[in-house]
XYZ file of C-alpha atoms in Angstrom:
279
model
C 71.244 92.139 243.497
C 69.367 89.916 245.818
C 65.699 89.242 246.525
C 64.149 90.891 249.531
C 60.737 91.586 250.959
C 60.371 94.871 249.032
C 60.896 93.655 245.458
C 57.748 91.503 245.023
C 55.767 94.428 243.665
C 56.722 97.403 241.462
C 54.647 99.720 243.636
C 56.229 98.734 246.957
C 58.732 101.262 248.343
C 61.650 100.100 250.456
C 62.571 101.998 253.680
C 65.453 103.510 251.777
C 63.104 105.020 249.167
C 63.906 102.544 246.392
C 61.785 100.658 243.817
C 63.689 97.457 243.310
C 61.615 96.271 240.304
C 62.604 99.442 238.464
C 66.266 98.965 239.447
C 66.067 95.375 238.111
C 64.773 96.680 234.823
C 67.689 99.115 234.689
C 70.010 96.235 235.379
C 68.571 94.407 232.399
C 69.745 97.325 230.214
C 73.313 96.964 231.595
C 73.291 93.255 230.655
C 72.256 93.840 227.006
C 74.648 94.157 224.145
C 76.203 97.548 223.814
C 74.579 100.429 221.811
C 76.101 103.888 221.229
C 74.963 107.141 219.721
C 76.646 110.451 218.819
C 75.523 113.607 217.066
C 76.784 116.712 215.318
C 74.869 119.793 214.252
C 73.435 117.995 211.168
C 73.768 114.323 211.736
C 73.205 111.554 214.295
C 74.858 108.156 214.160
C 73.676 105.016 215.988
C 75.728 101.857 216.469
C 75.251 98.526 218.213
C 76.935 95.210 218.770
C 75.244 92.165 217.209
C 75.520 89.138 219.446
C 74.010 85.810 218.460
C 73.085 83.254 221.153
C 74.622 80.438 219.073
C 76.804 80.026 216.058
C 73.813 78.341 214.431
C 71.453 81.362 214.951
C 71.228 84.867 213.606
C 71.563 87.895 215.802
C 68.668 89.891 217.137
C 67.856 93.228 215.413
C 68.899 96.122 217.676
C 68.360 99.206 215.522
C 64.814 100.107 214.291
C 63.526 102.760 211.846
C 60.711 104.775 213.388
C 60.250 107.309 210.656
C 62.255 108.959 207.888
C 63.737 111.360 210.471
C 63.886 109.150 213.645
C 65.496 105.821 214.600
C 66.261 103.982 217.776
C 69.016 101.691 219.090
C 68.190 99.394 222.013
C 69.943 97.560 224.836
C 68.136 95.082 227.099
C 65.124 92.885 226.244
C 64.717 92.932 222.520
C 61.027 92.054 222.678
C 60.312 95.150 224.822
C 62.288 97.303 222.409
C 60.326 95.935 219.456
C 57.029 96.808 221.152
C 58.145 100.323 222.044
C 59.499 100.982 218.558
C 56.185 99.907 217.099
C 54.417 102.364 219.497
C 56.769 105.220 218.379
C 56.101 104.296 214.730
C 52.300 104.551 215.326
C 52.671 107.882 217.012
C 54.663 109.272 214.097
C 52.059 108.031 211.562
C 49.167 109.530 213.524
C 50.892 112.906 213.945
C 51.851 113.040 210.289
C 48.291 112.167 209.222
C 46.790 114.794 211.546
C 49.180 117.687 211.089
C 50.846 116.782 207.775
C 54.267 117.389 209.269
C 56.941 115.215 210.957
C 56.591 114.614 214.668
C 59.217 116.629 216.674
C 61.769 114.365 218.255
C 61.474 115.841 221.723
C 57.662 115.393 221.781
C 58.005 111.694 220.809
C 60.566 111.171 223.522
C 58.332 112.699 226.185
C 55.474 110.483 225.144
C 57.756 107.428 225.273
C 58.960 108.418 228.765
C 55.387 108.814 229.962
C 54.473 105.369 228.679
C 57.460 103.925 230.496
C 56.630 105.767 233.787
C 53.125 104.341 233.876
C 54.600 100.875 234.167
C 56.385 101.947 237.398
C 53.070 102.977 239.070
C 50.775 100.042 238.273
C 50.922 96.887 240.338
C 49.627 94.695 237.478
C 52.434 95.883 235.117
C 56.210 95.627 235.038
C 58.775 98.121 233.808
C 60.122 97.833 230.284
C 63.456 96.119 230.545
C 65.057 98.024 227.701
C 66.911 101.263 227.200
C 66.537 103.283 223.974
C 68.834 105.691 222.243
C 66.527 107.865 220.116
C 68.197 109.669 217.176
C 66.323 112.205 215.121
C 66.410 115.380 213.104
C 63.730 118.073 213.167
C 63.437 121.883 212.692
C 65.516 122.594 215.732
C 68.430 120.365 214.579
C 69.862 116.948 215.383
C 69.017 115.236 218.646
C 70.110 112.214 220.656
C 68.030 111.088 223.660
C 68.328 108.227 226.122
C 65.055 106.770 227.512
C 65.423 104.898 230.767
C 63.071 102.164 232.093
C 62.323 104.393 235.046
C 60.617 106.920 232.764
C 63.495 109.449 232.782
C 64.930 110.737 229.608
C 68.052 112.794 228.851
C 69.558 114.472 225.818
C 73.174 113.805 225.072
C 75.923 114.782 222.672
C 77.147 111.211 222.817
C 76.204 108.222 224.942
C 76.604 104.500 225.288
C 74.474 101.888 227.052
C 74.687 98.088 227.555
C 77.350 95.670 228.640
C 80.941 97.042 228.680
C 79.570 100.444 227.638
C 81.972 102.173 230.075
C 84.834 101.615 227.700
C 82.848 103.357 224.899
C 81.858 106.188 227.236
C 85.552 106.806 228.020
C 86.323 107.082 224.362
C 83.389 109.389 223.660
C 84.242 111.633 226.639
C 87.760 112.117 225.140
C 86.322 113.064 221.726
C 82.891 114.595 222.355
C 84.133 118.263 222.024
C 84.894 117.594 218.340
C 81.550 115.972 217.556
C 79.547 119.225 217.109
C 81.516 120.295 214.015
C 82.280 116.762 212.753
C 81.337 115.613 209.319
C 79.069 112.597 208.711
C 82.012 110.394 207.762
C 83.948 111.356 210.933
C 80.918 110.544 213.090
C 80.657 107.063 211.503
C 84.332 106.439 212.156
C 84.051 107.503 215.795
C 80.990 105.315 216.228
C 82.876 102.279 214.933
C 85.858 103.116 217.181
C 83.581 103.364 220.200
C 82.040 99.992 219.363
C 85.453 98.458 219.089
C 86.254 99.666 222.631
C 83.363 97.558 223.973
C 84.692 94.385 222.379
C 87.704 94.241 224.684
C 90.173 92.498 222.377
C 87.661 90.731 220.144
C 88.217 91.327 216.436
C 85.875 93.964 215.018
C 84.083 92.868 211.852
C 81.083 94.298 210.020
C 79.163 91.058 210.818
C 79.072 91.826 214.544
C 78.128 95.491 214.443
C 75.368 97.690 212.811
C 75.635 101.415 211.986
C 72.740 103.689 211.156
C 72.725 107.363 210.124
C 70.157 110.188 209.906
C 70.844 113.737 208.973
C 70.169 116.794 206.916
C 69.025 115.610 203.457
C 69.629 112.005 204.546
C 66.700 109.917 205.862
C 67.311 107.310 208.527
C 68.978 104.218 207.120
C 71.253 101.383 208.105
C 74.665 101.205 206.388
C 75.305 97.996 204.490
C 77.986 95.634 205.752
C 80.264 96.294 202.796
C 80.519 99.992 203.659
C 81.201 99.330 207.263
C 83.849 96.755 206.480
C 85.657 99.242 204.210
C 85.884 101.718 207.074
C 87.121 98.996 209.449
C 89.796 97.995 206.901
C 90.932 101.627 206.687
C 91.491 101.623 210.422
C 93.546 98.467 210.245
C 95.631 99.769 207.319
C 96.374 102.983 209.186
C 97.385 101.024 212.285
C 99.752 98.826 210.262
C 101.363 101.905 208.844
C 101.902 103.403 212.250
C 103.536 100.246 213.754
C 106.743 100.386 211.633
C 107.218 104.050 212.541
C 107.144 103.226 216.254
C 109.603 100.319 216.027
C 112.792 102.505 215.837
C 111.638 104.468 218.908
C 111.011 101.210 220.749
C 114.540 99.946 219.869
C 116.085 103.162 221.063
C 114.199 102.805 224.341
C 115.483 99.275 224.780
C 119.099 100.393 224.248
C 118.678 103.150 226.739
C 117.251 100.741 229.271
C 120.146 98.365 228.735
C 122.693 101.141 229.297
C 120.937 102.150 232.505
C 120.997 98.569 233.720
C 124.761 98.352 233.040
C 125.462 101.554 234.868
C 123.494 100.306 237.820
C 125.582 97.046 237.882
C 128.790 99.090 237.967
C 127.439 101.282 240.679
C 126.852 98.240 242.880
C 123.183 99.217 243.690
C 119.809 98.397 242.212
C 116.289 99.888 242.707
C 114.250 96.827 243.455
C 111.060 98.806 243.833
C 111.320 100.617 240.449
C 108.800 99.586 237.827
C 110.183 98.355 234.498
C 109.976 100.772 231.584
C 106.916 100.399 229.387
C 107.932 100.180 225.752
């Protein structure tokens, strides 16, 4: 994106009907470290990638507990996410004190969206540069919402935000039909697999990812690194067991390719445009 005469103020419309300051805030979400969420009928799982600015520093916290039944994962400006999570926490406390019952997830999400929308309509404010995945459980079941800096909000079965989130979305789109009836452990495994897709070749370790769970009879909490590492080790063990099983098939394919090459030499013709066989 480039500067232009219509992006100096959040309330200035461009001739094309765009608010560039809001789009810049949404771009900040895309530049943040990845966060994913997925839900079943009874549980919601949040996950995020922990990225430290330096080997000498610790990573920024990306998952926040709002109440026993609600938690959020953020991508974008961590400071903005911290402020909004504190606002959500206050709203839950006030509602619980007044009505002596937990705040419904949908109502909290609407209040959060209204707060974000105000910042797109005041010249002395700027939009929040953070996207939030809100996970919660109430009387109507498990919910997963995405709150956008523009003030929009959407409910999802599974979603991913942040940098390189498209790879995680592709994985979730292939699997989302099974999420509704999935168990808690299966959701956690799928969340870790989706996070691994965003790393693009980087080794997945419990030190660079955080997983949180909320569900029926299970208040919102973050899984400890030991538990997450055990699940990752299970994946690696299963992958190692599958590799020897595929080696005979690969050898057979190489022999067949060699035979085809010999036959082509005897025939006196070759297909120069043919792609080599992927093995």
